[in-house]
mmCIF file of N, CA and C in Angstrom:
data_model
loop_
_atom_site.group_PDB
_atom_site.id
_atom_site.type_symbol
_atom_site.label_atom_id
_atom_site.label_comp_id
_atom_site.label_asym_id
_atom_site.label_seq_id
_atom_site.Cartn_x
_atom_site.Cartn_y
_atom_site.Cartn_z
ATOM 1 N N PRO Z 1 0.709 -1.210 -0.056
ATOM 2 C CA PRO Z 1 -0.004 -0.005 0.050
ATOM 3 C C PRO Z 1 0.657 1.355 -0.341
ATOM 4 N N GLY Z 2 0.499 2.210 -0.942
ATOM 5 C CA GLY Z 2 1.220 3.330 -0.967
ATOM 6 C C GLY Z 2 2.297 3.405 -1.995
ATOM 7 N N ASP Z 3 2.514 2.308 -2.463
ATOM 8 C CA ASP Z 3 3.568 2.108 -3.731
ATOM 9 C C ASP Z 3 3.302 2.437 -4.738
ATOM 10 N N ALA Z 4 1.663 1.899 -4.947
ATOM 11 C CA ALA Z 4 0.991 2.218 -6.043
ATOM 12 C C ALA Z 4 -0.479 2.776 -5.750
ATOM 13 N N PRO Z 5 -1.266 3.457 -7.133
ATOM 14 C CA PRO Z 5 -2.565 3.775 -6.659
ATOM 15 C C PRO Z 5 -3.582 2.470 -6.674
ATOM 16 N N ALA Z 6 -4.409 2.497 -6.148
ATOM 17 C CA ALA Z 6 -5.354 1.465 -5.788
ATOM 18 C C ALA Z 6 -5.778 0.742 -7.165
ATOM 19 N N GLY Z 7 -5.345 -0.577 -7.230
ATOM 20 C CA GLY Z 7 -6.140 -1.345 -8.505
ATOM 21 C C GLY Z 7 -4.660 -1.574 -9.249
ATOM 22 N N CYS Z 8 -3.554 -0.870 -8.827
ATOM 23 C CA CYS Z 8 -2.297 -0.941 -9.732
ATOM 24 C C CYS Z 8 -1.051 -1.562 -8.945
ATOM 25 N N SER Z 9 -0.050 -1.929 -9.900
ATOM 26 C CA SER Z 9 0.973 -2.734 -9.165
ATOM 27 C C SER Z 9 2.105 -1.806 -9.268
ATOM 28 N N ASN Z 10 3.172 -2.080 -8.475
ATOM 29 C CA ASN Z 10 4.437 -1.663 -8.443
ATOM 30 C C ASN Z 10 5.384 -2.303 -9.095
ATOM 31 N N TRP Z 11 5.986 -2.389 -10.188
ATOM 32 C CA TRP Z 11 7.129 -2.971 -10.661
ATOM 33 C C TRP Z 11 8.192 -2.434 -10.752
ATOM 34 N N PHE Z 12 9.535 -3.325 -10.288
ATOM 35 C CA PHE Z 12 10.654 -2.818 -10.379
ATOM 36 C C PHE Z 12 11.376 -3.579 -11.413
ATOM 37 N N THR Z 13 12.109 -3.207 -11.910
ATOM 38 C CA THR Z 13 12.738 -3.751 -13.307
ATOM 39 C C THR Z 13 14.080 -3.236 -13.224
ATOM 40 N N MET Z 14 15.272 -4.296 -13.073
ATOM 41 C CA MET Z 14 16.506 -3.919 -12.906
ATOM 42 C C MET Z 14 17.281 -4.298 -14.235
ATOM 43 N N ILE Z 15 18.022 -3.595 -14.645
ATOM 44 C CA ILE Z 15 18.731 -3.827 -15.645
ATOM 45 C C ILE Z 15 20.478 -3.591 -15.192
ATOM 46 N N ASN Z 16 21.117 -4.625 -15.407
ATOM 47 C CA ASN Z 16 22.533 -4.379 -14.931
ATOM 48 C C ASN Z 16 23.057 -3.662 -15.965
ATOM 49 N N ALA Z 17 23.841 -2.584 -15.590
ATOM 50 C CA ALA Z 17 24.732 -1.841 -16.784
ATOM 51 C C ALA Z 17 26.169 -1.599 -15.789
ATOM 52 N N PRO Z 18 26.890 -1.475 -16.774
ATOM 53 C CA PRO Z 18 28.235 -0.786 -16.702
ATOM 54 C C PRO Z 18 28.313 0.396 -16.134
ATOM 55 N N ARG Z 19 29.472 0.430 -15.186
ATOM 56 C CA ARG Z 19 29.517 1.868 -14.367
ATOM 57 C C ARG Z 19 29.977 3.168 -15.238
ATOM 58 N N ASP Z 20 29.561 4.339 -14.874
ATOM 59 C CA ASP Z 20 29.755 5.228 -15.783
ATOM 60 C C ASP Z 20 30.800 6.089 -16.049
ATOM 61 N N VAL Z 21 31.130 5.885 -17.131
ATOM 62 C CA VAL Z 21 32.206 6.272 -17.538
ATOM 63 C C VAL Z 21 32.094 7.111 -18.618
ATOM 64 N N GLY Z 22 31.039 8.111 -18.749
ATOM 65 C CA GLY Z 22 30.779 8.920 -19.674
ATOM 66 C C GLY Z 22 29.749 8.564 -20.645
ATOM 67 N N GLN Z 23 29.502 7.230 -20.639
ATOM 68 C CA GLN Z 23 28.564 6.705 -21.802
ATOM 69 C C GLN Z 23 27.474 6.811 -21.982
ATOM 70 N N TYR Z 24 26.493 7.362 -20.810
ATOM 71 C CA TYR Z 24 25.387 7.436 -20.685
ATOM 72 C C TYR Z 24 24.803 8.845 -21.170
ATOM 73 N N ASP Z 25 23.980 8.674 -22.248
ATOM 74 C CA ASP Z 25 23.146 9.929 -22.650
ATOM 75 C C ASP Z 25 21.760 9.543 -22.518
ATOM 76 N N ALA Z 26 20.848 10.636 -22.776
ATOM 77 C CA ALA Z 26 19.446 10.597 -22.794
ATOM 78 C C ALA Z 26 19.000 9.398 -24.144
ATOM 79 N N ASP Z 27 19.697 9.532 -25.494
ATOM 80 C CA ASP Z 27 19.364 8.268 -26.499
ATOM 81 C C ASP Z 27 19.457 7.091 -25.715
ATOM 82 N N THR Z 28 20.848 6.568 -25.081
ATOM 83 C CA THR Z 28 21.137 5.531 -24.497
ATOM 84 C C THR Z 28 20.042 4.914 -23.466
ATOM 85 N N ILE Z 29 19.505 6.036 -22.827
ATOM 86 C CA ILE Z 29 18.690 5.094 -21.703
ATOM 87 C C ILE Z 29 17.546 4.949 -22.379
ATOM 88 N N ALA Z 30 16.918 6.088 -23.494
ATOM 89 C CA ALA Z 30 15.700 5.724 -24.076
ATOM 90 C C ALA Z 30 15.944 4.506 -24.785
ATOM 91 N N ARG Z 31 17.187 3.957 -25.471
ATOM 92 C CA ARG Z 31 17.107 2.894 -26.060
ATOM 93 C C ARG Z 31 16.963 1.696 -25.291
ATOM 94 N N ALA Z 32 17.606 1.860 -24.252
ATOM 95 C CA ALA Z 32 17.754 0.496 -22.992
ATOM 96 C C ALA Z 32 16.405 0.650 -22.511
ATOM 97 N N ARG Z 33 15.371 1.638 -22.532
ATOM 98 C CA ARG Z 33 13.961 1.419 -21.834
ATOM 99 C C ARG Z 33 13.277 0.854 -23.087
ATOM 100 N N ARG Z 34 13.202 1.250 -24.358
ATOM 101 C CA ARG Z 34 12.624 0.690 -25.209
ATOM 102 C C ARG Z 34 12.748 -0.986 -25.499
ATOM 103 N N ASP Z 35 14.028 -1.120 -25.320
ATOM 104 C CA ASP Z 35 14.624 -2.795 -25.600
ATOM 105 C C ASP Z 35 13.890 -3.433 -24.624
ATOM 106 N N VAL Z 36 13.770 -3.092 -23.093
ATOM 107 C CA VAL Z 36 13.286 -3.850 -21.993
ATOM 108 C C VAL Z 36 12.061 -3.748 -22.124
ATOM 109 N N LEU Z 37 11.323 -2.724 -22.390
ATOM 110 C CA LEU Z 37 9.806 -2.852 -22.744
ATOM 111 C C LEU Z 37 9.566 -4.055 -24.128
ATOM 112 N N ALA Z 38 10.038 -3.898 -24.814
ATOM 113 C CA ALA Z 38 9.810 -4.599 -25.869
ATOM 114 C C ALA Z 38 10.169 -6.281 -25.572
ATOM 115 N N LYS Z 39 11.094 -6.429 -24.554
ATOM 116 C CA LYS Z 39 11.347 -7.695 -24.147
ATOM 117 C C LYS Z 39 10.071 -8.217 -22.662
ATOM 118 N N VAL Z 40 9.354 -7.424 -22.374
ATOM 119 C CA VAL Z 40 8.557 -7.597 -21.596
ATOM 120 C C VAL Z 40 7.385 -8.214 -22.209
ATOM 121 N N ARG Z 41 7.075 -7.163 -23.335
ATOM 122 C CA ARG Z 41 6.068 -7.556 -24.251
ATOM 123 C C ARG Z 41 6.133 -8.818 -24.893
ATOM 124 N N ARG Z 42 7.571 -9.277 -25.373
ATOM 125 C CA ARG Z 42 7.600 -10.657 -25.977
ATOM 126 C C ARG Z 42 7.082 -11.731 -24.785
ATOM 127 N N THR Z 43 7.937 -11.294 -23.555
ATOM 128 C CA THR Z 43 7.616 -12.512 -22.543
ATOM 129 C C THR Z 43 6.375 -12.900 -22.147
ATOM 130 N N LEU Z 44 5.838 -11.807 -21.556
ATOM 131 C CA LEU Z 44 4.282 -11.612 -21.265
ATOM 132 C C LEU Z 44 3.068 -11.284 -21.841
ATOM 133 N N GLY Z 45 3.698 -11.273 -23.425
ATOM 134 C CA GLY Z 45 2.318 -11.080 -24.353
ATOM 135 C C GLY Z 45 1.579 -9.899 -24.228
ATOM 136 N N VAL Z 46 1.931 -9.038 -23.419
ATOM 137 C CA VAL Z 46 1.201 -7.787 -23.067
ATOM 138 C C VAL Z 46 1.955 -6.492 -23.093
ATOM 139 N N ASP Z 47 1.578 -5.560 -24.111
ATOM 140 C CA ASP Z 47 2.298 -4.177 -23.716
ATOM 141 C C ASP Z 47 1.734 -3.245 -22.665
ATOM 142 N N VAL Z 48 2.784 -3.516 -21.588
ATOM 143 C CA VAL Z 48 2.687 -2.720 -20.391
ATOM 144 C C VAL Z 48 3.119 -1.037 -20.617
ATOM 145 N N GLU Z 49 3.761 -0.670 -21.619
ATOM 146 C CA GLU Z 49 4.271 0.698 -21.841
ATOM 147 C C GLU Z 49 3.050 1.625 -21.492
ATOM 148 N N PRO Z 50 1.490 1.343 -22.188
ATOM 149 C CA PRO Z 50 0.540 2.391 -21.682
ATOM 150 C C PRO Z 50 0.053 2.363 -20.397
ATOM 151 N N LEU Z 51 0.598 1.435 -19.705
ATOM 152 C CA LEU Z 51 -0.159 1.120 -18.097
ATOM 153 C C LEU Z 51 0.650 1.815 -17.395
ATOM 154 N N ILE Z 52 2.035 2.138 -17.653
ATOM 155 C CA ILE Z 52 2.730 2.771 -17.001
ATOM 156 C C ILE Z 52 2.637 4.272 -16.845
ATOM 157 N N ALA Z 53 2.174 4.433 -15.203
ATOM 158 C CA ALA Z 53 1.640 5.736 -14.615
ATOM 159 C C ALA Z 53 2.681 6.722 -14.073
ATOM 160 N N VAL Z 54 3.820 5.935 -13.396
ATOM 161 C CA VAL Z 54 4.593 6.959 -12.575
ATOM 162 C C VAL Z 54 6.185 5.927 -13.179
ATOM 163 N N GLU Z 55 7.183 6.700 -13.778
ATOM 164 C CA GLU Z 55 8.393 5.949 -13.943
ATOM 165 C C GLU Z 55 9.593 6.575 -13.259
ATOM 166 N N GLU Z 56 10.602 5.859 -12.960
ATOM 167 C CA GLU Z 56 11.976 6.637 -12.514
ATOM 168 C C GLU Z 56 12.980 5.848 -12.751
ATOM 169 N N VAL Z 57 13.901 6.341 -13.464
ATOM 170 C CA VAL Z 57 15.173 5.789 -13.931
ATOM 171 C C VAL Z 57 16.199 6.277 -13.183
ATOM 172 N N LEU Z 58 16.853 4.976 -12.582
ATOM 173 C CA LEU Z 58 18.450 5.321 -11.581
ATOM 174 C C LEU Z 58 19.338 4.392 -12.358
ATOM 175 N N ASP Z 59 19.767 5.316 -13.325
ATOM 176 C CA ASP Z 59 20.867 5.447 -13.985
ATOM 177 C C ASP Z 59 22.253 5.160 -13.263
ATOM 178 N N PRO Z 60 23.494 4.730 -13.804
ATOM 179 C CA PRO Z 60 24.681 4.823 -13.208
ATOM 180 C C PRO Z 60 24.937 6.275 -12.706
ATOM 181 N N PRO Z 61 24.843 7.318 -13.376
ATOM 182 C CA PRO Z 61 25.111 8.547 -13.023
ATOM 183 C C PRO Z 61 24.507 8.955 -11.726
ATOM 184 N N THR Z 62 23.186 8.819 -11.890
ATOM 185 C CA THR Z 62 22.245 9.073 -10.582
ATOM 186 C C THR Z 62 22.263 8.302 -9.325
ATOM 187 N N ILE Z 63 22.410 7.158 -9.738
ATOM 188 C CA ILE Z 63 23.154 6.463 -8.558
ATOM 189 C C ILE Z 63 24.582 6.843 -7.788
ATOM 190 N N GLY Z 64 25.402 7.100 -8.782
ATOM 191 C CA GLY Z 64 26.447 7.676 -8.223
ATOM 192 C C GLY Z 64 26.446 8.921 -7.341
ATOM 193 N N ALA Z 65 25.713 9.582 -8.139
ATOM 194 C CA ALA Z 65 25.188 11.114 -7.135
ATOM 195 C C ALA Z 65 24.238 11.026 -5.791
ATOM 196 N N ARG Z 66 23.626 10.026 -6.022
ATOM 197 C CA ARG Z 66 22.848 9.482 -4.712
ATOM 198 C C ARG Z 66 23.250 8.996 -3.450
ATOM 199 N N THR Z 67 24.030 7.951 -3.875
ATOM 200 C CA THR Z 67 24.929 7.034 -2.963
ATOM 201 C C THR Z 67 26.390 7.266 -2.977
ATOM 202 N N SER Z 68 26.781 8.138 -3.340
ATOM 203 C CA SER Z 68 28.524 8.126 -3.261
ATOM 204 C C SER Z 68 29.085 6.966 -4.286
ATOM 205 N N SER Z 69 28.355 5.906 -4.786
ATOM 206 C CA SER Z 69 29.039 4.731 -5.262
ATOM 207 C C SER Z 69 30.059 5.256 -6.244
ATOM 208 N N HIS Z 70 31.259 4.916 -6.559
ATOM 209 C CA HIS Z 70 32.070 5.073 -7.659
ATOM 210 C C HIS Z 70 31.836 4.822 -9.139
ATOM 211 N N GLN Z 71 31.561 6.044 -9.816
ATOM 212 C CA GLN Z 71 30.698 5.805 -10.867
ATOM 213 C C GLN Z 71 29.423 5.284 -11.116
ATOM 214 N N GLY Z 72 28.685 5.436 -10.051
ATOM 215 C CA GLY Z 72 27.834 4.709 -10.043
ATOM 216 C C GLY Z 72 27.485 3.242 -10.248
ATOM 217 N N SER Z 73 28.355 2.515 -9.808
ATOM 218 C CA SER Z 73 28.571 1.176 -9.679
ATOM 219 C C SER Z 73 27.796 0.258 -8.292
ATOM 220 N N LEU Z 74 26.798 -0.538 -8.769
ATOM 221 C CA LEU Z 74 26.004 -1.270 -7.546
ATOM 222 C C LEU Z 74 26.999 -2.205 -7.160
ATOM 223 N N TYR Z 75 27.911 -2.924 -7.843
ATOM 224 C CA TYR Z 75 28.658 -3.906 -7.343
ATOM 225 C C TYR Z 75 30.171 -3.832 -6.900
ATOM 226 N N GLY Z 76 30.581 -2.530 -7.304
ATOM 227 C CA GLY Z 76 32.040 -2.466 -7.082
ATOM 228 C C GLY Z 76 32.621 -2.607 -8.488
ATOM 229 N N THR Z 77 33.907 -3.511 -8.373
ATOM 230 C CA THR Z 77 34.523 -3.899 -9.731
ATOM 231 C C THR Z 77 33.962 -4.631 -10.372
ATOM 232 N N SER Z 78 34.019 -4.975 -11.559
ATOM 233 C CA SER Z 78 33.710 -5.587 -12.679
ATOM 234 C C SER Z 78 33.468 -7.186 -11.985
ATOM 235 N N SER Z 79 32.143 -7.725 -12.726
ATOM 236 C CA SER Z 79 32.187 -9.066 -12.124
ATOM 237 C C SER Z 79 31.987 -10.172 -13.455
ATOM 238 N N ASN Z 80 32.858 -10.002 -14.707
ATOM 239 C CA ASN Z 80 33.026 -10.543 -15.739
ATOM 240 C C ASN Z 80 33.568 -11.981 -15.661
ATOM 241 N N SER Z 81 33.696 -12.386 -14.594
ATOM 242 C CA SER Z 81 34.398 -13.583 -14.708
ATOM 243 C C SER Z 81 33.589 -14.554 -13.539
ATOM 244 N N PRO Z 82 33.856 -15.763 -13.735
ATOM 245 C CA PRO Z 82 33.255 -16.827 -12.348
ATOM 246 C C PRO Z 82 34.021 -16.514 -11.274
ATOM 247 N N TRP Z 83 35.277 -16.043 -11.418
ATOM 248 C CA TRP Z 83 36.153 -15.967 -10.242
ATOM 249 C C TRP Z 83 35.868 -14.630 -9.370
ATOM 250 N N ALA Z 84 35.243 -13.780 -10.144
ATOM 251 C CA ALA Z 84 35.303 -12.334 -9.353
ATOM 252 C C ALA Z 84 34.580 -12.327 -8.126
ATOM 253 N N ALA Z 85 33.847 -13.289 -7.711
ATOM 254 C CA ALA Z 85 33.239 -13.411 -6.363
ATOM 255 C C ALA Z 85 34.599 -13.549 -5.091
ATOM 256 N N PHE Z 86 35.281 -14.192 -5.831
ATOM 257 C CA PHE Z 86 36.338 -15.050 -4.935
ATOM 258 C C PHE Z 86 37.537 -13.661 -4.957
ATOM 259 N N LEU Z 87 37.756 -12.859 -5.665
ATOM 260 C CA LEU Z 87 38.690 -11.679 -5.611
ATOM 261 C C LEU Z 87 38.108 -10.232 -5.045
ATOM 262 N N ARG Z 88 36.863 -10.340 -4.584
ATOM 263 C CA ARG Z 88 36.723 -9.376 -3.637
ATOM 264 C C ARG Z 88 37.683 -8.893 -2.482
ATOM 265 N N HIS Z 89 37.477 -7.525 -2.540
ATOM 266 C CA HIS Z 89 38.139 -7.035 -1.278
ATOM 267 C C HIS Z 89 37.396 -7.488 0.005
ATOM 268 N N PRO Z 90 38.525 -8.068 0.825
ATOM 269 C CA PRO Z 90 38.007 -8.418 2.166
ATOM 270 C C PRO Z 90 37.264 -7.496 2.916
ATOM 271 N N ASN Z 91 36.605 -7.466 3.906
ATOM 272 C CA ASN Z 91 36.348 -6.652 4.812
ATOM 273 C C ASN Z 91 36.975 -6.088 5.818
ATOM 274 N N PHE Z 92 38.340 -6.099 5.742
ATOM 275 C CA PHE Z 92 39.458 -5.517 6.764
ATOM 276 C C PHE Z 92 40.504 -5.210 5.933
ATOM 277 N N HIS Z 93 41.332 -4.337 6.177
ATOM 278 C CA HIS Z 93 42.649 -3.753 5.771
ATOM 279 C C HIS Z 93 43.485 -4.776 6.147
ATOM 280 N N ARG Z 94 44.223 -5.175 5.441
ATOM 281 C CA ARG Z 94 45.507 -5.854 5.847
ATOM 282 C C ARG Z 94 46.728 -5.729 6.608
ATOM 283 N N ARG Z 95 46.783 -4.286 6.682
ATOM 284 C CA ARG Z 95 48.021 -3.620 7.099
ATOM 285 C C ARG Z 95 47.597 -2.553 8.138
ATOM 286 N N VAL Z 96 46.156 -2.234 8.343
ATOM 287 C CA VAL Z 96 45.720 -1.286 9.148
ATOM 288 C C VAL Z 96 44.700 -1.684 10.315
ATOM 289 N N GLN Z 97 45.281 -2.284 11.358
ATOM 290 C CA GLN Z 97 44.409 -3.208 12.261
ATOM 291 C C GLN Z 97 43.068 -2.281 12.803
ATOM 292 N N GLY Z 98 42.112 -2.528 12.603
ATOM 293 C CA GLY Z 98 41.105 -1.969 13.114
ATOM 294 C C GLY Z 98 40.257 -1.127 11.911
ATOM 295 N N LEU Z 99 40.918 -1.159 10.798
ATOM 296 C CA LEU Z 99 40.152 -0.601 9.683
ATOM 297 C C LEU Z 99 39.430 -1.440 8.951
ATOM 298 N N HIS Z 100 37.960 -1.502 8.715
ATOM 299 C CA HIS Z 100 36.873 -2.167 8.232
ATOM 300 C C HIS Z 100 36.305 -1.777 7.067
ATOM 301 N N PHE Z 101 35.661 -2.633 6.160
ATOM 302 C CA PHE Z 101 34.932 -2.180 5.002
ATOM 303 C C PHE Z 101 33.598 -2.447 4.601
ATOM 304 N N CYS Z 102 32.714 -1.854 4.326
ATOM 305 C CA CYS Z 102 31.602 -2.543 4.142
ATOM 306 C C CYS Z 102 31.055 -2.107 2.848
ATOM 307 N N GLY Z 103 30.109 -2.747 2.339
ATOM 308 C CA GLY Z 103 29.443 -2.422 0.818
ATOM 309 C C GLY Z 103 29.634 -3.341 -0.083
ATOM 310 N N GLY Z 104 28.838 -3.354 -1.144
ATOM 311 C CA GLY Z 104 28.665 -3.821 -2.295
ATOM 312 C C GLY Z 104 30.093 -4.337 -2.951
ATOM 313 N N SER Z 105 31.181 -3.590 -2.588
ATOM 314 C CA SER Z 105 32.313 -4.098 -3.617
ATOM 315 C C SER Z 105 33.371 -5.128 -2.789
ATOM 316 N N VAL Z 106 32.577 -5.220 -1.232
ATOM 317 C CA VAL Z 106 33.490 -6.129 -0.703
ATOM 318 C C VAL Z 106 32.766 -7.515 -0.173
ATOM 319 N N HIS Z 107 33.459 -8.179 0.458
ATOM 320 C CA HIS Z 107 33.376 -9.673 0.816
ATOM 321 C C HIS Z 107 31.808 -9.382 1.739
ATOM 322 N N PRO Z 108 30.525 -9.833 1.373
ATOM 323 C CA PRO Z 108 30.193 -10.939 0.425
ATOM 324 C C PRO Z 108 29.567 -10.637 -0.953
ATOM 325 N N GLY Z 109 29.421 -9.431 -1.116
ATOM 326 C CA GLY Z 109 29.052 -8.995 -2.506
ATOM 327 C C GLY Z 109 28.100 -8.031 -2.658
ATOM 328 N N GLY Z 110 27.667 -7.746 -3.837
ATOM 329 C CA GLY Z 110 26.437 -6.613 -4.172
ATOM 330 C C GLY Z 110 25.331 -6.804 -3.639
ATOM 331 N N GLY Z 111 24.414 -5.985 -3.697
ATOM 332 C CA GLY Z 111 22.738 -6.013 -3.722
ATOM 333 C C GLY Z 111 22.759 -5.739 -2.114
ATOM 334 N N ILE Z 112 21.606 -5.307 -2.081
ATOM 335 C CA ILE Z 112 21.326 -4.590 -0.733
ATOM 336 C C ILE Z 112 21.417 -5.685 0.504
ATOM 337 N N PRO Z 113 21.128 -6.851 0.458
ATOM 338 C CA PRO Z 113 21.157 -7.978 1.378
ATOM 339 C C PRO Z 113 22.577 -8.049 1.615
ATOM 340 N N LEU Z 114 23.297 -8.338 0.652
ATOM 341 C CA LEU Z 114 24.646 -8.665 0.971
ATOM 342 C C LEU Z 114 25.673 -7.416 1.472
ATOM 343 N N ALA Z 115 25.006 -6.271 0.944
ATOM 344 C CA ALA Z 115 25.715 -5.097 1.556
ATOM 345 C C ALA Z 115 25.638 -5.088 3.171
ATOM 346 N N LEU Z 116 24.175 -4.967 3.385
ATOM 347 C CA LEU Z 116 23.847 -5.150 4.826
ATOM 348 C C LEU Z 116 24.699 -6.167 5.477
ATOM 349 N N LEU Z 117 25.085 -7.497 5.016
ATOM 350 C CA LEU Z 117 25.425 -8.270 5.753
ATOM 351 C C LEU Z 117 26.856 -7.953 6.093
ATOM 352 N N SER Z 118 27.196 -7.413 4.687
ATOM 353 C CA SER Z 118 29.109 -6.750 4.710
ATOM 354 C C SER Z 118 29.002 -6.041 6.060
ATOM 355 N N ALA Z 119 28.085 -4.939 6.079
ATOM 356 C CA ALA Z 119 28.079 -3.965 7.171
ATOM 357 C C ALA Z 119 28.033 -4.788 8.777
ATOM 358 N N ARG Z 120 27.493 -5.859 8.598
ATOM 359 C CA ARG Z 120 27.239 -6.516 10.084
ATOM 360 C C ARG Z 120 28.942 -7.453 10.319
ATOM 361 N N ILE Z 121 29.014 -7.409 9.155
ATOM 362 C CA ILE Z 121 30.704 -8.136 9.374
ATOM 363 C C ILE Z 121 31.861 -7.091 9.806
ATOM 364 N N ALA Z 122 31.728 -5.988 9.010
ATOM 365 C CA ALA Z 122 32.364 -4.730 9.693
ATOM 366 C C ALA Z 122 32.059 -4.671 11.258
ATOM 367 N N VAL Z 123 30.861 -4.299 11.377
ATOM 368 C CA VAL Z 123 30.431 -3.791 12.682
ATOM 369 C C VAL Z 123 31.332 -4.906 13.612
ATOM 370 N N LYS Z 124 30.972 -6.036 13.815
ATOM 371 C CA LYS Z 124 31.811 -7.202 14.501
ATOM 372 C C LYS Z 124 32.987 -6.970 14.675
ATOM 373 N N GLY Z 125 33.646 -7.037 13.536
ATOM 374 C CA GLY Z 125 35.260 -6.646 13.507
ATOM 375 C C GLY Z 125 35.770 -5.621 14.357
ATOM 376 N N ILE Z 126 35.079 -4.506 14.312
ATOM 377 C CA ILE Z 126 34.997 -3.202 14.970
ATOM 378 C C ILE Z 126 35.609 -3.691 16.270
ATOM 379 N N GLY Z 127 34.568 -4.322 17.073
ATOM 380 C CA GLY Z 127 34.451 -4.716 18.232
ATOM 381 C C GLY Z 127 35.783 -5.376 18.747
ATOM 382 N N THR Z 128 36.465 -6.089 17.868
ATOM 383 C CA THR Z 128 37.696 -6.936 18.189
ATOM 384 C C THR Z 128 39.116 -6.246 18.084
ATOM 385 N N VAL Z 129 39.022 -4.953 18.151
ATOM 386 C CA VAL Z 129 40.452 -4.487 17.954
ATOM 387 C C VAL Z 129 40.568 -3.303 18.927
ATOM 388 N N GLY Z 130 41.833 -2.984 19.620
ATOM 389 C CA GLY Z 130 41.985 -1.998 20.471
ATOM 390 C C GLY Z 130 41.414 -0.826 20.376
ATOM 391 N N PRO Z 131 41.972 0.289 20.541
ATOM 392 C CA PRO Z 131 41.585 1.829 20.352
ATOM 393 C C PRO Z 131 42.102 2.348 19.315
ATOM 394 N N ALA Z 132 43.288 2.101 19.088
ATOM 395 C CA ALA Z 132 43.978 2.916 17.907
ATOM 396 C C ALA Z 132 44.621 2.085 16.807
ATOM 397 N N PRO Z 133 43.901 2.330 15.416
ATOM 398 C CA PRO Z 133 44.513 1.361 14.202
ATOM 399 C C PRO Z 133 46.022 1.371 14.201
ATOM 400 N N VAL Z 134 46.858 0.209 14.136
ATOM 401 C CA VAL Z 134 48.320 -0.107 13.866
ATOM 402 C C VAL Z 134 48.596 -0.681 12.649
ATOM 403 N N LEU Z 135 49.629 -0.219 12.178
ATOM 404 C CA LEU Z 135 50.347 -0.542 10.914
ATOM 405 C C LEU Z 135 51.002 -1.738 11.368
ATOM 406 N N LYS Z 136 50.935 -2.918 10.628
ATOM 407 C CA LYS Z 136 51.735 -4.295 10.827
ATOM 408 C C LYS Z 136 52.971 -3.857 11.135
ATOM 409 N N GLU Z 137 53.533 -2.856 10.193
ATOM 410 C CA GLU Z 137 55.189 -2.744 10.502
ATOM 411 C C GLU Z 137 55.215 -1.853 12.155
ATOM 412 N N GLY Z 138 54.041 -1.514 12.865
ATOM 413 C CA GLY Z 138 54.290 -1.141 13.858
ATOM 414 C C GLY Z 138 54.140 0.825 14.015
ATOM 415 N N ARG Z 139 53.905 1.168 12.737
ATOM 416 C CA ARG Z 139 53.985 2.733 12.752
ATOM 417 C C ARG Z 139 52.407 2.808 13.287
ATOM 418 N N HIS Z 140 51.853 3.929 13.609
ATOM 419 C CA HIS Z 140 50.211 3.859 14.077
ATOM 420 C C HIS Z 140 49.828 4.677 13.223
ATOM 421 N N ALA Z 141 48.639 4.554 12.667
ATOM 422 C CA ALA Z 141 47.795 5.175 11.720
ATOM 423 C C ALA Z 141 47.288 6.427 11.922
ATOM 424 N N ALA Z 142 46.981 7.353 11.014
ATOM 425 C CA ALA Z 142 46.301 8.477 11.233
ATOM 426 C C ALA Z 142 44.744 8.019 11.849
ATOM 427 N N THR Z 143 44.375 8.924 12.838
ATOM 428 C CA THR Z 143 43.398 8.807 13.222
ATOM 429 C C THR Z 143 42.612 9.995 13.482
ATOM 430 N N ALA Z 144 41.353 10.103 13.367
ATOM 431 C CA ALA Z 144 40.224 11.428 13.061
ATOM 432 C C ALA Z 144 40.260 11.955 14.308
#
C-alpha cells in the first residue's frame, strides 16, 4: 500500500549496466527502455507501456550522485568472470588493524542484502580491536 494507486501494481525492473565512464546519455537510456519494454511485451504477451503511470530511471550517474558509489557502480569492480566473487576486497585492511570496510564491492558482495551483511561483518570486526589502528610495521595510522 502506498507504492501504487489502488488497483495498480508497483513493478521494479533492474537492468544491470556498467559503471559510468561518460557513456550514458538520453538516447542510450531511451534505447535501453525501449529494449526492456519490448522484451516484457514478448515474454508476457502484454504491452505494459501504456499502463505505466509513474516511472523513475536510476542510471549509473544518478546512482553515483545519490549514493556516492564510485561511477554509479552497484557491485564495485566488474564481475565479468566466474572468479570475480572470490577476488572481492576483504572486509578489513590487511595492514591497518581496526580499519574495516563494508558495501557492495567487498565480501560477501553486491546487492542490498549482501551489503547489509557486509556491514554486520564490519561492525563485529570493529569490536575486536584496541583503541588505535596500528600498521603491521608498528607505525600508528592517522586517526581522526
